[in-house]
Tab-separated table of C-alpha atoms and ligand atoms in Angstrom:
chain	number	residue	atom	x	y	z
S	1	MET	CA	160.288	87.727	106.758
S	2	GLU	CA	160.185	84.109	107.096
S	3	LYS	CA	161.020	82.067	103.849
S	4	PRO	CA	157.801	81.275	102.010
S	5	VAL	CA	156.791	77.635	101.616
S	6	PHE	CA	154.987	76.247	98.752
S	7	ARG	CA	153.660	72.581	98.001
S	8	PHE	CA	152.690	70.494	94.967
S	9	ALA	CA	150.347	67.832	96.338
S	10	PRO	CA	149.156	65.209	93.623
S	11	SER	CA	147.092	62.170	94.718
S	12	PRO	CA	148.668	59.039	93.331
S	13	ASN	CA	145.430	57.513	91.755
S	14	GLY	CA	146.760	57.822	88.126
S	15	TYR	CA	149.408	59.302	86.061
S	16	LEU	CA	150.101	62.902	86.214
S	17	HIS	CA	148.634	64.739	83.122
S	18	LEU	CA	149.228	68.153	81.463
S	19	GLY	CA	147.122	69.834	84.050
S	20	HIS	CA	149.243	68.662	86.956
S	21	ALA	CA	152.381	69.611	84.976
S	22	LEU	CA	150.986	73.331	84.880
S	23	SER	CA	150.153	73.241	88.602
S	24	ALA	CA	153.785	72.208	89.534
S	25	LEU	CA	155.229	74.707	87.221
S	26	GLU	CA	153.197	77.577	88.715
S	27	ASN	CA	154.225	76.419	92.230
S	28	GLU	CA	157.924	76.293	90.819
S	29	ARG	CA	157.608	79.827	89.354
S	30	LEU	CA	156.003	81.382	92.313
S	31	ALA	CA	158.489	79.666	94.722
S	32	GLN	CA	161.279	80.906	92.813
S	33	GLN	CA	159.864	84.404	92.367
S	34	SER	CA	159.683	84.723	96.135
S	35	ALA	CA	162.946	82.893	96.896
S	36	GLY	CA	160.679	80.149	98.775
S	37	ASN	CA	160.908	76.383	99.111
S	38	LEU	CA	158.932	74.065	97.279
S	39	LEU	CA	157.826	70.654	98.855
S	40	LEU	CA	156.366	67.598	97.307
S	41	ARG	CA	153.493	65.975	99.319
S	42	ILE	CA	151.788	62.725	98.099
S	43	ASP	CA	148.051	63.050	98.890
S	44	ASP	CA	147.316	59.406	99.211
S	45	ILE	CA	144.874	59.532	102.137
S	46	ASP	CA	142.134	57.748	99.977
S	47	LEU	CA	143.595	54.425	100.568
S	48	SER	CA	141.258	52.661	98.244
S	49	ARG	CA	142.394	54.648	95.334
S	50	ALA	CA	146.010	55.323	95.930
S	51	ARG	CA	148.555	52.730	94.094
S	52	PRO	CA	152.355	52.809	94.956
S	53	GLU	CA	152.978	52.518	91.191
S	54	PHE	CA	151.473	55.723	90.436
S	55	GLU	CA	153.410	57.362	93.308
S	56	SER	CA	156.827	56.246	91.606
S	57	ALA	CA	155.427	57.465	88.143
S	58	ILE	CA	154.870	60.928	89.712
S	59	SER	CA	158.354	61.138	90.915
S	60	GLU	CA	159.723	60.080	87.718
S	61	ASP	CA	157.592	62.394	85.607
S	62	LEU	CA	158.314	65.457	87.789
S	63	ALA	CA	162.005	64.712	87.539
S	64	TRP	CA	161.747	64.360	83.754
S	65	LEU	CA	160.028	67.698	83.634
S	66	GLY	CA	163.088	69.201	85.536
S	67	ILE	CA	161.352	70.198	88.666
S	68	GLU	CA	163.087	70.223	91.890
S	69	PHE	CA	161.723	69.859	95.375
S	70	ASP	CA	163.127	70.743	98.689
S	71	GLY	CA	163.113	68.662	101.710
S	72	ALA	CA	161.674	65.249	102.178
S	73	VAL	CA	158.488	64.144	100.690
S	74	ARG	CA	155.384	64.000	103.031
S	75	ARG	CA	153.078	60.974	102.270
S	76	GLN	CA	149.754	61.430	104.012
S	77	SER	CA	149.475	57.787	104.693
S	78	ASP	CA	152.469	57.886	107.040
S	79	HIS	CA	150.771	60.420	109.201
S	80	ILE	CA	147.384	58.960	109.883
S	81	SER	CA	147.673	59.831	113.580
S	82	ASP	CA	147.803	63.610	112.816
S	83	TYR	CA	144.481	63.466	111.014
S	84	GLN	CA	142.999	61.394	113.884
S	85	TYR	CA	144.016	64.162	116.476
S	86	ALA	CA	142.402	66.687	114.212
S	87	LEU	CA	139.096	64.720	113.914
S	88	ASP	CA	139.150	63.936	117.743
S	89	ALA	CA	139.353	67.567	118.519
S	90	LEU	CA	136.296	68.180	116.457
S	91	LYS	CA	134.543	65.431	118.028
S	92	GLU	CA	135.279	66.848	121.451
S	93	GLU	CA	133.944	70.154	120.515
S	94	GLY	CA	130.814	68.438	119.302
S	95	LEU	CA	131.385	69.357	115.597
S	96	ALA	CA	131.527	65.987	114.185
S	97	TYR	CA	128.955	63.204	114.177
S	98	PRO	CA	128.622	59.628	112.952
S	99	ALA	CA	126.595	59.835	109.815
S	100	PHE	CA	124.715	56.338	109.000
S	101	MET	CA	123.191	57.211	105.702
S	102	SER	CA	124.352	55.263	102.754
S	103	ARG	CA	124.884	56.886	99.327
S	104	ALA	CA	121.838	55.088	98.141
S	105	ASP	CA	119.805	56.388	101.539
S	106	ILE	CA	120.859	60.034	100.603
S	107	ARG	CA	119.856	59.669	96.915
S	108	ASP	CA	116.403	58.324	97.953
S	109	HIS	CA	115.975	61.000	100.597
S	110	VAL	CA	116.756	63.602	97.992
S	111	SER	CA	114.679	62.349	95.311
S	112	ALA	CA	111.828	62.237	97.713
S	113	ALA	CA	112.382	65.574	98.914
S	114	GLU	CA	112.741	66.959	95.167
S	115	ALA	CA	109.663	65.213	94.396
S	116	THR	CA	107.843	67.858	96.197
S	117	GLY	CA	109.260	70.534	93.827
S	118	ASP	CA	112.038	72.172	95.740
S	119	ALA	CA	115.462	71.596	94.227
S	120	TRP	CA	117.955	69.997	97.167
S	121	PRO	CA	121.081	72.016	97.855
S	122	ARG	CA	124.231	70.554	96.294
S	123	ASP	CA	127.895	71.144	97.111
S	124	PRO	CA	130.294	72.806	94.621
S	125	ASP	CA	131.302	69.279	93.509
S	126	GLY	CA	127.545	68.508	92.662
S	127	ALA	CA	127.059	66.100	95.659
S	128	PRO	CA	123.674	66.683	97.488
S	129	HIS	CA	124.152	68.169	101.142
S	130	TYR	CA	123.837	65.323	103.617
S	131	PRO	CA	120.318	65.302	104.944
S	132	GLY	CA	121.532	65.220	108.462
S	133	VAL	CA	118.538	63.167	109.890
S	134	ASP	CA	120.899	61.349	112.232
S	135	ARG	CA	122.555	64.612	113.342
S	136	GLU	CA	120.552	64.657	116.471
S	137	LEU	CA	120.729	60.930	117.418
S	138	ASP	CA	121.581	60.664	121.226
S	139	GLU	CA	124.856	59.158	122.339
S	140	SER	CA	123.303	55.782	123.274
S	141	GLU	CA	121.595	55.296	120.149
S	142	ARG	CA	124.683	55.941	118.176
S	143	GLN	CA	126.838	53.530	120.313
S	144	LEU	CA	124.221	50.953	119.822
S	145	ARG	CA	124.275	51.332	115.927
S	146	ILE	CA	127.974	51.329	115.884
S	147	ALA	CA	128.235	48.237	118.048
S	148	ALA	CA	125.824	46.349	115.888
S	149	GLY	CA	128.183	47.074	112.873
S	150	ALA	CA	126.385	49.823	110.989
S	151	ALA	CA	128.455	51.688	108.584
S	152	TYR	CA	128.943	55.124	108.989
S	153	THR	CA	131.261	58.163	108.009
S	154	TRP	CA	132.274	61.195	110.216
S	155	ARG	CA	130.594	64.547	109.148
S	156	LEU	CA	131.116	68.137	110.208
S	157	ASP	CA	127.860	69.488	111.748
S	158	MET	CA	128.071	72.763	109.600
S	159	ALA	CA	125.499	74.739	111.699
S	160	ALA	CA	127.265	73.933	114.878
S	161	ALA	CA	130.531	74.794	113.261
S	162	LEU	CA	129.389	78.248	111.910
S	163	SER	CA	127.928	79.137	115.127
S	164	ARG	CA	131.373	78.805	116.735
S	165	ILE	CA	132.566	81.589	114.285
S	166	SER	CA	132.289	85.064	115.441
S	167	THR	CA	133.764	87.073	112.694
S	168	PRO	CA	133.362	86.478	108.884
S	169	ILE	CA	136.105	84.321	107.476
S	170	ASP	CA	138.116	85.262	104.243
S	171	TRP	CA	141.423	84.504	102.405
S	172	LEU	CA	143.968	86.406	100.374
S	173	GLU	CA	143.605	85.251	96.782
S	174	SER	CA	146.406	86.108	94.422
S	175	GLY	CA	144.975	84.198	91.404
S	176	ALA	CA	141.265	84.096	90.830
S	177	GLY	CA	138.281	82.147	91.386
S	178	PRO	CA	135.639	80.939	88.510
S	179	ASN	CA	134.045	84.354	88.565
S	180	GLY	CA	137.166	86.495	88.743
S	181	GLU	CA	137.243	86.473	92.561
S	182	THR	CA	140.521	87.918	93.872
S	183	GLY	CA	142.202	89.896	96.569
S	184	GLN	CA	140.328	89.549	99.939
S	185	VAL	CA	137.625	86.709	99.367
S	186	MET	CA	134.952	86.043	101.738
S	187	ALA	CA	134.591	82.140	102.541
S	188	ASN	CA	131.140	80.535	102.288
S	189	PRO	CA	131.563	77.231	103.868
S	190	SER	CA	127.887	76.416	104.193
S	191	LEU	CA	128.010	75.662	100.577
S	192	TRP	CA	129.349	72.276	101.562
S	193	GLY	CA	126.655	71.196	103.898
S	194	ASP	CA	127.776	68.731	106.464
S	195	ALA	CA	130.854	67.766	104.639
S	196	ILE	CA	132.753	64.302	105.196
S	197	LEU	CA	135.548	64.416	107.562
S	198	ALA	CA	136.670	60.855	107.469
S	199	ARG	CA	135.447	57.370	106.158
S	200	ARG	CA	136.257	53.661	106.763
S	201	ASP	CA	138.701	53.496	103.748
S	202	ALA	CA	139.877	57.256	104.070
S	203	PRO	CA	140.870	58.089	107.683
S	204	ALA	CA	140.610	61.685	106.580
S	205	SER	CA	138.807	63.430	103.899
S	206	TYR	CA	140.658	65.538	101.530
S	207	HIS	CA	139.426	68.867	103.152
S	208	LEU	CA	140.527	67.752	106.640
S	209	SER	CA	143.944	66.065	105.641
S	210	VAL	CA	144.853	69.181	103.438
S	211	VAL	CA	144.413	71.631	106.365
S	212	VAL	CA	146.303	69.530	108.741
S	213	ASP	CA	149.064	68.825	106.329
S	214	ASP	CA	149.377	72.586	105.159
S	215	ALA	CA	149.836	73.459	108.839
S	216	ILE	CA	152.323	70.893	109.847
S	217	GLN	CA	154.443	71.684	106.826
S	218	GLY	CA	154.240	75.288	107.381
S	219	ILE	CA	152.904	76.028	104.182
S	220	SER	CA	152.557	79.833	103.523
S	221	ASP	CA	151.504	79.771	99.946
S	222	VAL	CA	148.858	77.211	98.410
S	223	VAL	CA	149.173	77.295	94.655
S	224	ARG	CA	146.433	74.852	92.941
S	225	GLY	CA	143.981	74.802	90.197
S	226	ARG	CA	140.922	76.789	90.083
S	227	ASP	CA	138.705	73.645	90.455
S	228	LEU	CA	139.712	73.963	94.304
S	229	PHE	CA	138.693	77.531	94.699
S	230	HIS	CA	135.423	76.509	96.518
S	231	ALA	CA	137.319	73.981	98.725
S	232	THR	CA	139.143	76.971	100.261
S	233	SER	CA	135.977	78.070	101.978
S	234	ILE	CA	135.621	74.964	104.069
S	235	HIS	CA	139.459	74.671	104.323
S	236	ARG	CA	139.157	78.290	106.008
S	237	LEU	CA	136.425	77.135	108.350
S	238	LEU	CA	138.286	74.145	109.389
S	239	GLN	CA	141.596	76.235	109.952
S	240	GLU	CA	139.486	78.405	112.317
S	241	LEU	CA	138.039	75.593	114.099
S	242	LEU	CA	141.283	73.852	114.793
S	243	GLY	CA	143.237	77.033	115.319
S	244	LEU	CA	145.612	76.445	112.388
S	245	PRO	CA	147.482	79.301	110.560
S	246	VAL	CA	145.988	80.702	107.324
S	247	PRO	CA	148.116	80.346	104.205
S	248	ARG	CA	147.848	82.671	101.077
S	249	TYR	CA	145.962	81.188	98.172
S	250	HIS	CA	146.676	81.314	94.270
S	251	HIS	CA	144.203	79.428	92.233
S	252	HIS	CA	145.504	79.052	88.567
S	253	ARG	CA	143.701	78.700	85.293
S	254	LEU	CA	142.686	74.898	84.332
S	255	LEU	CA	143.757	73.388	81.039
S	256	LEU	CA	140.714	72.248	79.204
S	257	ASP	CA	140.278	69.553	76.541
S	258	THR	CA	138.969	70.329	73.129
S	259	ASP	CA	135.359	69.813	74.505
S	260	GLY	CA	136.020	72.543	77.073
S	261	ARG	CA	136.144	69.943	79.873
S	262	LYS	CA	138.841	69.840	82.564
S	263	LEU	CA	141.590	67.251	81.850
S	264	SER	CA	141.323	64.156	84.012
S	265	LYS	CA	143.536	61.329	84.737
S	266	SER	CA	141.286	58.925	82.858
S	267	ARG	CA	142.396	60.707	79.701
S	268	LYS	CA	145.630	58.920	78.798
S	269	ASP	CA	146.328	61.186	75.768
S	270	THR	CA	147.499	63.928	77.930
S	271	SER	CA	149.606	61.927	80.340
S	272	ILE	CA	153.209	63.135	80.791
S	273	ARG	CA	154.109	59.238	80.278
S	274	GLU	CA	152.158	59.201	77.108
S	275	LEU	CA	153.566	62.472	75.732
S	276	LYS	CA	157.215	61.357	76.594
S	277	THR	CA	156.547	57.847	74.754
S	278	ALA	CA	155.235	60.065	71.707
S	279	GLY	CA	158.722	61.411	71.683
S	280	LEU	CA	158.187	64.941	73.166
S	281	SER	CA	160.908	66.390	75.202
S	282	PRO	CA	160.406	68.172	78.517
S	283	ALA	CA	160.688	71.567	76.746
S	284	ASP	CA	157.964	70.542	74.256
S	285	VAL	CA	155.744	69.577	77.174
S	286	ILE	CA	156.302	72.712	78.894
S	287	ARG	CA	155.702	74.681	75.748
S	288	LEU	CA	152.261	72.923	75.374
S	289	ILE	CA	151.082	74.471	78.625
S	290	ARG	CA	152.407	77.827	78.505
P	1	LIG	N1	145.590	66.107	96.207
P	1	LIG	C1	144.697	67.146	95.570
P	1	LIG	C2	144.502	66.928	93.993
P	1	LIG	O1	145.348	66.092	93.615
P	1	LIG	C3	145.304	68.601	95.580
P	1	LIG	C4	145.408	69.218	96.922
P	1	LIG	C5	145.620	70.694	97.043
P	1	LIG	O2	146.250	71.169	96.206
P	1	LIG	O3	144.815	71.236	97.854
P	1	LIG	O4	143.753	67.126	93.507
């Protein structure tokens, strides 16, 4: 059997907090259990939010916690052409289209539609599905708009994508979803509507970059927080469309704050740095999580 490969993939747009430490430790525990390798990936594809000082802080904090990684660190911003290649493949298949509606256009469209009484579908992150009014634009009209400098994002044509899939898609879950989903789990990519594939300031969306990276890095086991459970549905679809291998998935519990909300990077009180400055040892931090 090939050696399993795990990865911890933080985004350098804030300091690591206890939730990240839990995720890194879960990756380390499961990698050790299966004598696998653990890789570190810096998910900095969102160039507008990533900052180099957070990247160095991430490495320092992980080293302080005593978590060791194998092999070289992969930084997404060094591999833009890999994502471009995947996006081009989807465009050539007629599965990606330039979407010209701004956030405000989408909001207006959705409120007008909801004023008639029907709730507009939203994705698992709470964002309204893209109305897709420009999905059917003909090529010359698209080119005219782009030449005239119109802003746009690349979106997946979900209906076209689903029509290419002949058998239901699923994944093997060894953790659990929010409703206890485990074992062989059916993917439901339509939850995401016409998801964003790339933006001007982010050459690939999180969904597109993560499936490309996991394939290139030979990741056999994706271990991450339960907040990304539903994202796996669209990751599985993109893997099918791009002919990529399918890792096993393990979604672990989330650490909640005292109000029952997921910890976030904006909450300084649980950042590893802050706890270190307050005099806690790595062992104390690990005890807080376990
Ligand atoms: N970079 C993502 C985050 O920090 C995690 C990516 C993943 O584990 O799939 O939320």
